[in-house]
XYZ file of C-alpha atoms in Angstrom:
723
model
C -41.949 -6.875 10.931
C -39.867 -3.985 9.615
C -36.427 -4.946 8.375
C -33.819 -2.265 9.044
C -31.483 -1.722 6.123
C -27.822 -0.876 6.508
C -27.168 2.773 5.701
C -24.173 4.284 3.853
C -22.139 4.710 7.051
C -22.758 1.101 8.044
C -21.686 -0.194 4.648
C -18.493 1.865 4.787
C -17.650 0.600 8.263
C -18.273 -3.005 7.241
C -16.049 -2.551 4.175
C -13.282 -1.035 6.328
C -13.468 -3.812 8.950
C -13.401 -6.560 6.318
C -10.472 -4.821 4.631
C -8.486 -4.651 7.877
C -9.177 -8.336 8.553
C -8.077 -9.222 5.008
C -4.893 -7.193 5.426
C -4.044 -8.871 8.726
C -4.788 -12.326 7.287
C -3.094 -12.039 3.875
C -0.429 -9.428 4.697
C 1.474 -7.864 1.818
C -0.423 -9.986 -0.715
C -3.166 -7.368 -0.357
C -1.062 -4.883 -2.298
C -2.717 -6.291 -5.439
C -5.862 -4.488 -4.255
C -4.128 -1.106 -4.299
C -5.214 -0.222 -7.887
C -8.844 -0.912 -6.970
C -8.720 1.384 -3.945
C -6.800 4.113 -5.752
C -9.102 3.880 -8.772
C -12.157 4.207 -6.538
C -10.791 7.363 -4.896
C -9.933 8.839 -8.284
C -13.485 8.252 -9.495
C -14.854 9.913 -6.352
C -12.638 12.947 -6.915
C -13.497 13.301 -10.613
C -16.799 15.210 -10.171
C -15.578 17.359 -7.267
C -13.936 20.184 -9.228
C -16.866 20.506 -11.695
C -19.201 20.561 -8.666
C -17.060 23.138 -6.865
C -16.755 25.519 -9.808
C -20.313 25.182 -11.108
C -21.916 25.420 -7.653
C -20.001 28.605 -6.856
C -20.702 30.301 -10.175
C -24.371 29.243 -10.170
C -24.892 30.062 -6.508
C -23.269 33.489 -6.565
C -24.704 34.311 -9.989
C -28.220 33.541 -8.788
C -27.927 35.856 -5.781
C -28.468 39.562 -5.989
C -25.583 41.803 -4.860
C -27.650 42.737 -1.807
C -28.240 39.105 -0.821
C -24.569 38.260 -1.316
C -23.563 41.227 0.836
C -25.893 40.046 3.594
C -24.527 36.498 3.357
C -20.949 37.739 3.643
C -21.772 40.166 6.444
C -23.399 37.470 8.564
C -21.062 34.632 7.633
C -17.446 35.845 7.853
C -17.377 35.639 11.640
C -17.902 31.867 11.546
C -14.863 31.323 9.343
C -12.801 33.294 11.835
C -14.356 31.290 14.662
C -13.464 27.962 13.040
C -9.864 29.050 12.426
C -9.482 30.633 15.845
C -10.872 27.647 17.759
C -8.660 25.204 15.849
C -5.472 27.252 16.127
C -6.213 27.951 19.796
C -6.532 24.235 20.529
C -3.284 23.524 18.671
C -1.530 26.349 20.544
C -2.318 24.582 23.812
C -1.102 21.257 22.422
C 2.261 22.599 21.207
C 3.182 23.399 24.800
C 3.788 19.665 25.233
C 6.694 19.828 22.765
C 10.125 20.639 24.290
C 11.869 23.804 23.118
C 15.344 23.940 21.599
C 17.837 26.503 22.887
C 20.442 26.326 20.132
C 20.229 25.354 16.448
C 21.948 22.241 15.146
C 22.761 23.676 11.700
C 23.214 27.426 11.156
C 23.363 28.745 7.604
C 23.227 32.564 7.567
C 23.366 32.626 3.757
C 20.249 30.482 3.443
C 17.152 32.541 2.739
C 13.642 31.337 3.263
C 10.783 31.953 0.902
C 9.068 35.294 1.032
C 5.519 35.321 2.324
C 4.560 36.947 -0.984
C 4.987 33.542 -2.661
C 1.669 32.613 -1.049
C 0.031 34.778 -3.714
C 0.474 32.032 -6.298
C -1.989 29.959 -4.257
C -4.676 32.596 -4.617
C -4.271 34.430 -7.903
C -5.996 32.504 -10.743
C -3.520 32.915 -13.595
C -4.898 29.963 -15.580
C -7.890 27.898 -14.486
C -6.675 24.691 -16.106
C -3.152 24.864 -14.669
C -4.619 25.805 -11.285
C -6.838 22.713 -11.374
C -3.937 20.550 -12.532
C -1.797 21.932 -9.704
C -4.603 21.447 -7.176
C -4.509 25.163 -6.300
C -8.014 25.178 -4.876
C -7.962 28.780 -3.525
C -7.119 30.102 -6.999
C -9.917 27.994 -8.518
C -12.361 29.310 -5.912
C -11.383 32.935 -6.484
C -11.799 32.406 -10.239
C -15.287 31.003 -9.655
C -16.221 33.758 -7.201
C -15.165 36.474 -9.632
C -17.241 34.971 -12.438
C -20.191 34.400 -10.104
C -20.103 38.015 -8.913
C -19.850 39.236 -12.495
C -22.880 37.166 -13.556
C -24.900 38.690 -10.687
C -25.146 41.863 -12.723
C -26.329 40.226 -15.957
C -29.886 41.089 -16.945
C -30.583 37.862 -18.838
C -28.583 35.278 -16.944
C -31.034 32.370 -16.627
C -29.689 30.412 -19.595
C -26.059 30.492 -18.521
C -26.989 29.760 -14.905
C -29.015 26.763 -16.042
C -25.845 25.352 -17.614
C -23.903 25.607 -14.348
C -26.857 24.232 -12.406
C -26.988 21.248 -14.762
C -23.251 20.626 -14.296
C -23.631 20.830 -10.522
C -26.591 18.441 -10.497
C -24.853 16.029 -12.863
C -21.709 16.076 -10.713
C -23.661 15.014 -7.641
C -25.457 12.303 -9.631
C -22.143 10.937 -10.936
C -20.729 11.015 -7.422
C -23.746 9.038 -6.178
C -23.202 6.424 -8.875
C -19.568 5.995 -7.842
C -20.534 5.947 -4.154
C -22.508 2.746 -4.785
C -19.107 1.054 -5.090
C -18.040 2.451 -1.694
C -17.866 -0.865 0.226
C -15.643 -2.416 -2.457
C -13.368 0.607 -2.709
C -13.075 0.989 1.067
C -12.381 -2.731 1.454
C -9.509 -2.469 -1.051
C -8.079 0.664 0.581
C -8.024 -0.785 4.095
C -6.817 -4.222 3.003
C -3.846 -2.592 1.265
C -3.188 -0.345 4.272
C -3.423 -3.085 6.909
C -1.407 -5.511 4.804
C 1.508 -3.309 3.774
C 2.008 -0.260 6.014
C 4.908 -0.324 8.467
C 4.833 1.873 11.550
C 8.303 1.070 12.900
C 9.874 4.207 11.441
C 7.305 6.429 13.201
C 8.581 5.576 16.689
C 10.392 8.884 17.133
C 7.207 10.750 16.116
C 4.996 9.245 18.824
C 4.427 12.535 20.671
C 3.450 14.393 17.505
C 1.076 11.656 16.340
C -0.567 11.428 19.776
C -1.065 15.190 19.958
C -2.476 15.220 16.417
C -4.891 12.367 17.089
C -6.094 13.624 20.481
C -6.438 17.213 19.305
C -8.377 16.416 16.137
C -10.745 13.954 17.850
C -11.630 16.324 20.696
C -12.012 19.197 18.262
C -14.206 17.230 15.841
C -16.425 15.328 18.256
C -16.663 17.734 21.172
C -15.615 21.343 20.630
C -17.092 22.152 17.207
C -20.403 20.303 17.753
C -20.709 21.967 21.181
C -20.264 25.418 19.636
C -22.857 24.672 16.923
C -25.263 23.469 19.603
C -24.678 26.562 21.758
C -25.476 28.840 18.800
C -28.390 26.946 17.220
C -29.940 24.894 20.032
C -29.368 21.726 17.967
C -28.528 18.765 20.246
C -24.935 17.563 19.976
C -26.070 13.961 19.528
C -28.334 15.025 16.669
C -25.468 16.911 15.046
C -23.079 13.972 15.268
C -25.681 11.665 13.768
C -26.196 14.136 10.914
C -22.452 14.358 10.291
C -21.841 10.613 10.508
C -22.039 9.695 6.821
C -19.777 12.526 5.709
C -17.196 11.905 8.446
C -16.968 8.201 7.694
C -16.800 8.695 3.925
C -14.049 11.302 4.261
C -12.105 9.259 6.824
C -12.132 5.907 5.055
C -11.140 7.447 1.718
C -8.833 10.066 3.340
C -10.253 12.547 0.806
C -12.292 15.290 2.450
C -13.923 16.256 -0.864
C -15.780 12.943 -0.940
C -17.899 14.173 1.979
C -19.197 17.271 0.168
C -22.403 15.704 -1.254
C -23.231 14.365 2.213
C -22.579 17.819 3.697
C -24.859 19.511 1.165
C -27.619 16.992 1.850
C -27.286 17.160 5.654
C -27.194 20.966 5.876
C -30.245 21.152 3.607
C -32.168 18.740 5.843
C -31.295 20.660 9.014
C -32.436 23.873 7.363
C -35.725 22.290 6.276
C -36.329 21.014 9.826
C -36.069 24.623 11.026
C -38.530 25.940 8.481
C -35.936 27.311 6.093
C -37.768 26.344 2.942
C -37.566 29.252 0.489
C -36.274 28.766 -3.037
C -32.875 30.295 -2.240
C -32.026 27.685 0.419
C -30.552 25.035 -1.857
C -28.502 27.626 -3.737
C -27.191 29.134 -0.511
C -26.269 25.714 0.856
C -24.293 24.725 -2.257
C -22.618 28.134 -2.436
C -21.588 28.160 1.219
C -20.314 24.579 1.128
C -18.324 25.338 -2.025
C -16.681 28.360 -0.392
C -16.082 26.365 2.784
C -14.229 23.586 0.933
C -10.993 25.570 0.484
C -11.386 27.788 3.538
C -12.621 25.192 6.041
C -9.753 22.692 5.801
C -9.326 22.698 9.572
C -7.280 19.502 9.513
C -4.623 21.329 7.487
C -4.090 23.745 10.369
C -2.393 20.922 12.289
C 0.622 21.837 10.155
C 1.092 24.407 12.942
C 1.577 21.502 15.358
C 3.989 19.717 13.006
C 6.152 22.800 12.525
C 6.606 23.145 16.290
C 7.493 19.473 16.511
C 9.979 19.876 13.646
C 11.711 22.635 15.625
C 12.468 20.019 18.255
C 13.127 17.158 15.849
C 15.654 19.110 13.773
C 17.066 21.025 16.767
C 15.914 24.382 15.438
C 15.074 27.186 17.913
C 12.228 29.574 17.142
C 12.142 33.286 18.016
C 9.186 35.336 19.207
C 8.417 36.874 15.811
C 8.357 33.462 14.148
C 6.006 32.179 16.866
C 3.644 35.089 16.197
C 3.697 34.751 12.407
C 3.612 30.952 12.253
C -0.161 30.454 12.877
C -0.996 33.236 10.417
C 1.217 31.841 7.655
C -0.003 28.325 8.422
C -3.572 29.470 7.862
C -2.790 31.298 4.625
C -0.649 28.511 3.155
C -2.992 25.641 4.042
C -6.125 26.799 2.219
C -7.248 24.415 -0.507
C -7.407 20.652 -0.181
C -5.820 18.112 2.203
C -2.762 17.943 -0.059
C -2.246 21.663 0.537
C -0.876 20.679 3.945
C 2.190 19.160 2.257
C 2.770 22.353 0.274
C 2.291 24.346 3.466
C 5.012 22.352 5.238
C 7.385 22.882 2.305
C 6.669 26.636 2.285
C 7.013 27.073 6.058
C 10.154 24.913 6.205
C 11.811 27.166 3.634
C 10.702 30.287 5.486
C 12.027 28.963 8.807
C 15.191 27.418 7.304
C 14.251 23.956 8.539
C 15.960 21.075 6.642
C 14.313 20.066 3.389
C 13.514 16.569 4.617
C 10.946 18.066 7.022
C 8.411 17.737 4.211
C 9.357 14.098 3.701
C 8.988 13.501 7.434
C 5.509 15.043 7.349
C 4.508 12.835 4.421
C 5.694 9.728 6.312
C 3.398 10.546 9.235
C 0.393 10.825 6.920
C 0.065 7.031 7.063
C -1.646 7.676 10.408
C -2.433 11.380 10.707
C -4.312 11.732 7.407
C -7.365 10.022 8.924
C -7.536 12.473 11.815
C -6.740 15.368 9.490
C -9.713 14.561 7.271
C -12.062 13.997 10.230
C -11.334 17.497 11.580
C -11.745 18.962 8.095
C -15.070 17.278 7.373
C -16.535 18.476 10.677
C -15.383 21.960 9.657
C -17.365 21.504 6.440
C -20.497 21.053 8.565
C -19.617 23.683 11.186
C -19.354 26.709 8.892
C -22.313 26.176 6.492
C -24.734 25.319 9.320
C -23.882 28.476 11.265
C -23.744 30.706 8.182
C -27.143 29.471 6.967
C -28.791 29.811 10.382
C -27.322 33.301 10.800
C -28.526 34.371 7.338
C -32.082 33.304 8.103
C -32.010 34.620 11.670
C -32.346 31.182 13.268
C -29.449 31.482 15.723
C -30.340 30.855 19.378
C -27.235 31.795 21.316
C -26.686 30.311 24.776
C -23.663 32.161 26.266
C -23.308 29.712 29.168
C -23.257 26.647 26.905
C -20.884 28.417 24.513
C -18.435 29.221 27.301
C -18.606 25.718 28.729
C -18.171 24.238 25.239
C -14.888 26.120 24.938
C -13.532 26.237 28.479
C -13.919 22.589 29.483
C -12.211 21.235 26.342
C -9.449 23.822 26.842
C -8.891 22.450 30.353
C -8.758 18.911 28.965
C -6.255 20.055 26.333
C -4.187 21.619 29.107
C -4.210 18.460 31.218
C -3.240 16.330 28.216
C -0.470 18.762 27.325
C 0.887 18.737 30.876
C 0.841 14.948 31.013
C 2.472 14.386 27.641
C 5.139 17.014 28.347
C 6.229 15.057 31.398
C 6.264 11.817 29.401
C 8.757 13.309 26.950
C 11.486 10.754 27.679
C 9.133 7.879 26.864
C 7.355 9.417 23.881
C 10.417 10.963 22.225
C 13.335 8.526 22.167
C 16.622 10.370 22.368
C 18.087 10.917 18.927
C 21.615 9.608 19.243
C 24.319 9.124 16.671
C 23.432 5.819 15.047
C 26.189 5.707 12.459
C 28.500 3.584 14.584
C 25.810 0.899 14.724
C 25.190 0.891 10.976
C 26.147 -2.233 9.038
C 26.294 -2.999 5.357
C 22.911 -4.305 4.180
C 22.875 -7.966 3.248
C 21.638 -7.013 -0.215
C 24.955 -5.159 -0.709
C 27.379 -7.805 0.577
C 25.559 -10.921 -0.616
C 27.578 -12.924 -3.143
C 30.757 -10.821 -2.960
C 34.018 -12.547 -1.928
C 35.842 -9.905 0.146
C 39.144 -9.552 1.984
C 39.846 -6.547 4.233
C 43.507 -5.822 5.004
C 43.856 -3.958 8.287
C 47.416 -2.754 7.626
C 49.303 -1.978 4.459
C 52.136 -4.302 5.497
C 49.946 -7.363 4.906
C 49.444 -6.501 1.237
C 51.772 -8.228 -1.203
C 52.342 -6.406 -4.489
C 53.359 -8.740 -7.308
C 55.785 -7.358 -9.893
C 53.346 -7.828 -12.746
C 50.725 -5.800 -10.867
C 52.811 -2.695 -11.327
C 53.398 -3.250 -15.025
C 53.039 -0.040 -17.001
C 52.005 -2.002 -20.078
C 48.749 -3.169 -18.532
C 45.722 -0.983 -17.816
C 43.876 -1.198 -14.519
C 40.816 -2.717 -16.163
C 42.955 -5.337 -17.926
C 44.610 -6.250 -14.638
C 41.223 -6.601 -12.891
C 39.966 -8.893 -15.658
C 43.161 -10.969 -15.640
C 43.346 -11.482 -11.884
C 39.622 -11.489 -11.110
C 40.303 -9.125 -8.197
C 39.271 -5.496 -7.574
C 41.681 -3.781 -5.164
C 40.084 -0.818 -3.376
C 42.060 1.695 -1.333
C 40.363 2.867 1.842
C 40.877 5.049 4.909
C 38.769 4.638 8.052
C 38.433 8.307 9.016
C 35.964 9.931 6.569
C 32.646 8.908 8.162
C 30.021 8.203 6.716
C 31.824 7.319 3.489
C 34.323 4.853 4.898
C 34.802 3.967 8.574
C 34.758 1.221 11.198
C 31.484 0.661 13.056
C 31.257 -0.348 16.720
C 31.764 -3.999 15.695
C 35.025 -3.190 13.937
C 33.477 -3.777 10.497
C 34.498 -1.681 7.501
C 31.319 0.122 6.440
C 30.107 3.303 4.780
C 28.685 4.806 1.618
C 31.793 4.250 -0.483
C 32.346 0.785 0.969
C 28.854 -0.188 -0.191
C 29.659 1.142 -3.660
C 32.903 -0.856 -3.671
C 30.916 -4.033 -3.068
C 28.504 -3.079 -5.831
C 31.364 -2.331 -8.242
C 32.948 -5.724 -7.548
C 29.595 -7.396 -8.147
C 29.158 -5.518 -11.431
C 32.649 -6.608 -12.563
C 32.035 -10.148 -11.236
C 35.359 -10.207 -9.370
C 36.656 -10.640 -5.831
C 36.995 -7.564 -3.628
C 40.123 -6.660 -1.651
C 40.330 -3.586 0.596
C 43.797 -2.062 1.082
C 44.343 0.764 3.620
C 46.084 3.981 2.620
C 47.465 7.088 4.328
C 46.358 10.465 3.003
C 49.876 11.751 2.431
C 50.730 8.747 0.224
C 47.419 8.464 -1.646
C 48.608 9.845 -4.982
C 51.954 8.047 -4.693
C 50.216 4.704 -4.067
C 47.924 5.198 -7.056
C 50.834 6.014 -9.334
C 52.472 2.791 -8.159
C 49.211 0.871 -8.882
C 49.071 -0.302 -5.280
C 45.283 -0.507 -5.718
C 42.917 -0.131 -8.657
C 40.647 2.536 -7.210
C 40.488 4.614 -4.025
C 36.987 4.918 -2.530
C 36.943 6.713 0.827
C 35.311 10.134 0.844
C 38.091 11.631 -1.287
C 37.959 15.283 -2.324
C 38.747 16.498 -5.825
C 41.795 18.807 -6.033
C 43.813 20.223 -8.904
C 46.814 18.135 -7.882
C 44.821 14.924 -7.932
C 43.241 15.741 -11.288
C 46.694 16.365 -12.782
C 48.341 13.298 -11.226
C 45.782 10.460 -11.415
C 42.480 9.579 -13.042
C 39.425 11.032 -11.300
C 35.850 9.827 -11.746
C 32.875 12.110 -12.132
C 31.894 13.684 -8.846
C 29.240 11.643 -7.035
C 28.686 13.956 -4.045
C 29.337 17.526 -2.923
C 29.641 18.914 0.588
C 29.696 22.573 1.703
C 32.424 23.520 4.159
C 31.292 24.029 7.746
C 32.649 24.827 11.177
C 31.564 22.595 14.057
C 31.602 24.718 17.225
C 30.029 24.911 20.694
C 26.510 26.295 20.248
C 27.242 29.188 22.617
C 30.053 30.371 20.315
C 28.258 29.846 16.995
C 27.613 33.576 16.463
C 31.379 34.152 16.099
C 31.594 31.811 13.085
C 28.849 33.134 10.810
C 31.284 34.487 8.203
C 34.908 34.252 7.176
C 35.456 37.841 8.304
C 34.120 37.141 11.804
C 36.228 34.009 12.121
C 39.354 35.935 11.111
C 38.815 38.329 14.029
C 38.856 35.593 16.683
C 42.048 35.793 18.730
C 44.074 32.669 19.510
C 41.766 30.590 17.319
C 42.520 26.872 17.349
C 41.025 24.758 14.535
C 41.035 20.968 14.453
C 41.312 18.989 11.221
C 41.922 15.353 10.446
C 45.141 14.553 8.635
C 44.437 15.364 5.012
C 46.675 17.766 3.120
C 43.567 19.285 1.532
C 42.291 20.590 4.851
C 45.753 21.476 6.114
C 46.268 23.710 3.081
C 42.756 25.126 3.379
C 43.226 26.265 6.979
C 46.691 27.691 6.253
C 45.387 29.718 3.328
C 42.027 30.781 4.754
C 42.916 31.385 8.407
C 46.674 31.960 8.559
C 46.364 33.415 12.058
C 44.797 30.235 13.457
C 46.600 27.367 15.125
C 45.921 23.906 13.746
C 45.475 20.694 15.659
C 45.569 17.465 13.698
C 43.302 14.773 15.158
C 43.331 11.097 14.382
C 39.807 9.886 15.261
C 36.205 10.973 15.781
C 36.311 10.668 19.558
C 39.215 13.112 19.749
C 37.372 15.492 17.439
C 34.157 15.310 19.459
C 36.021 15.964 22.734
C 36.784 19.603 21.818
C 39.826 19.400 24.045
C 42.395 22.035 23.151
C 40.670 23.622 20.154
C 37.751 25.956 19.391
C 36.321 24.572 16.153
C 36.472 21.743 13.658
C 36.421 22.391 9.920
C 34.845 19.686 7.783
C 32.082 19.158 5.215
C 28.406 19.520 6.091
C 27.542 15.804 6.104
C 30.571 14.826 8.148
C 30.318 17.822 10.456
C 26.673 17.045 11.199
C 27.590 13.499 12.227
C 30.353 14.841 14.465
C 27.989 17.355 16.117
C 25.421 14.622 16.781
C 27.972 12.763 18.890
C 28.082 15.417 21.616
C 25.247 17.647 22.936
C 25.880 21.362 22.776
C 27.572 21.450 19.368
C 26.277 23.300 16.321
C 27.191 23.161 12.644
C 27.777 26.586 11.082
C 27.948 27.157 7.322
C 29.964 30.401 7.229
C 29.592 32.867 4.391
C 32.506 33.158 1.939
C 34.325 30.109 3.258
C 34.690 28.701 -0.224
C 32.987 26.459 -2.769
C 31.718 23.020 -1.743
C 34.088 20.084 -1.861
C 33.490 17.543 -4.620
C 33.838 13.839 -3.838
C 35.130 11.384 -6.446
C 36.905 8.052 -6.872
C 40.599 8.068 -7.789
C 42.381 5.590 -10.090
C 45.969 5.072 -11.313
C 47.189 7.152 -14.292
C 46.788 4.238 -16.706
C 43.061 3.859 -15.980
C 41.255 5.569 -18.845
C 39.116 2.508 -19.553
C 38.367 1.923 -15.878
C 37.418 5.579 -15.385
C 35.017 5.452 -18.324
C 33.540 2.253 -16.941
C 33.130 3.737 -13.441
C 31.500 6.913 -14.792
C 29.022 4.922 -16.840
C 28.443 2.582 -13.894
C 27.706 5.531 -11.557
C 25.018 6.695 -13.992
C 23.499 3.200 -13.971
C 23.457 3.130 -10.179
C 21.659 6.472 -10.204
C 19.043 5.122 -12.588
C 18.403 1.809 -10.821
C 17.875 3.443 -7.407
C 20.983 2.088 -5.693
C 22.451 5.573 -5.223
C 19.264 6.859 -3.577
C 19.081 3.883 -1.228
C 22.688 4.354 -0.137
C 22.213 8.117 0.168
C 19.157 7.652 2.369
C 20.961 5.140 4.570
C 24.522 6.484 4.882
C 24.146 10.214 4.217
C 20.699 10.957 5.665
C 21.000 8.306 8.381
C 17.619 6.744 7.719
C 17.155 3.161 8.879
C 17.050 0.720 6.005
C 13.678 -0.772 5.200
C 12.989 -4.177 6.706
C 13.282 -6.609 3.768
C 11.281 -9.297 5.549
C 7.630 -9.717 4.486
C 4.918 -8.058 6.543
C 3.458 -10.140 9.400
C 0.297 -11.989 8.400
C -1.837 -14.859 9.617
C -1.173 -17.031 6.576
C 2.598 -16.622 6.941
C 3.285 -16.329 10.671
C 0.405 -18.291 12.219
C -0.810 -20.861 9.703
C 2.570 -21.128 7.923
C 0.910 -21.686 4.566
C 3.702 -19.729 2.870
C 7.351 -19.049 3.669
């Protein structure tokens, strides 16, 4: 009786399944396996660059110029076909994403990157820095140039033998590491299943669905069907041949790990079709090596993400950008799977999309990277098979099967697009202003004894508190109380949420400062017109409420180092945004009415900058957002963006020449030299320990705080073996 052994694909699948089960059972305890999984992937990647460079130089150097010309002449069309099919499928999918009519933030002074910056991806200035920077196209071009140069050597056998030895050794090393595949895959999936959180991806459901559906149909239907229509190879046979490479690439999320499987599989298919001459192995390695940077089809789904980011960040796209986007996506995504991140950064700069678009893309990789690699690995098979069969004249084109292999999937893509477009309300939760629901994290308030005075009348000032012979820091130490002045208007720095709680960026820092000083915390309200007067009278020890730095304040009281800066903006109806692109345009608007909240800084700014405008002083956010009786609101970028998010149809314009950004700082009484030095040093410490970044992400960027509770697991939530 013949015993059937488990092949490489089976071992990988078993390792992945066991890893998922371990992650579900043990939860976040599986994070201890992360170094094993990461180390395994690093070992798999180690021989890839030597293999890539040596295979290209050896393969091209072995060929004669005539043979290389024939290979290029018969092969270039299949690269175009792979790119065209993938981009065409994505073009259909992007129709499911709603379009934006008006931008949310308009910055006419902001300039995107020039397309010429793509050249740094391709020009090999230094091989070692290119490898270190993972600039695969530059590495490939370097190798191609040297390979073409060696073609013309008369005595080239010795040098080619060196590159052949490196190539062979690289594959052997890779095979040694691959023996550990089940262990490495188990560790990777246990860590993933035990620690990853998908809650923050809720608003990206449509994008993730489109990515997953598109890549799966492309990889398992469209591309195999096209290969079959051009070679007469059965689709089932092709999928079986690709299985090991697809699974290896998917479970490691590194497409390069599939290359040895691709080389082996393409060689076997060629041998089965009587392609057995001595050049076959060289041609296979050469074509696969060239395909690695150029066949990263999964990277082309950046095109899909950029269209989704237009909607997500409320950024309209014009016709020219729609035409250029697939071309620039293709050019900027050559290389490796990580090139997709660089592509997003490049395209976001070109399109003036907010910088956190790249961070958003990286967050989705927890799911999309698997589908990205699957599409890429199938591309690794698609191009070399067709190029090799075309070179040896083994193509057997069936026009009817080719048309059906493209048309029927296109219809399916269209149906899916139509259906998902009409499920927009369910798949894309409406992005509403969440700031009013934000609360101070428990980690911030825990252990701090706090009193919040709602009105200034309830605050009793003791005579000794105003003593000129005592510094602010001495008074805080003596009384064990930190008195913080606040104002509830400057959202998101200091404001009242929908529960009536005093919250905000500066409020969180006030709690942290009280904790650092080990004292009680008392909040005392102030009015903007009496801020400096109150500080001079030592009514409170420090004012922390989105306060701007001015010359008057610097001269009158002690000012901390600036902890934030905000460009000046105009919040206007989107239909009128074109009138506010520059200071000169704004000055030409007749009967202009500008709203400001009551702060002498902004009152003076409007009087000096737009003397012809009428001012309306507003007292709360709701009145500002109503746009009743005025044409625009002047504020800082962060605050203006929050205001615009409260009412559809508003845009934030960053006019040219409106002035330098406002600096935010904390203000202290005149006799507070020691306290100011302490606060400045303390701000540096908060930057170093990550507190500043956490508060910036939460209050300024509006990102939900991470759930501090442990990940769900069987041992914790079912068996209750641990708390």
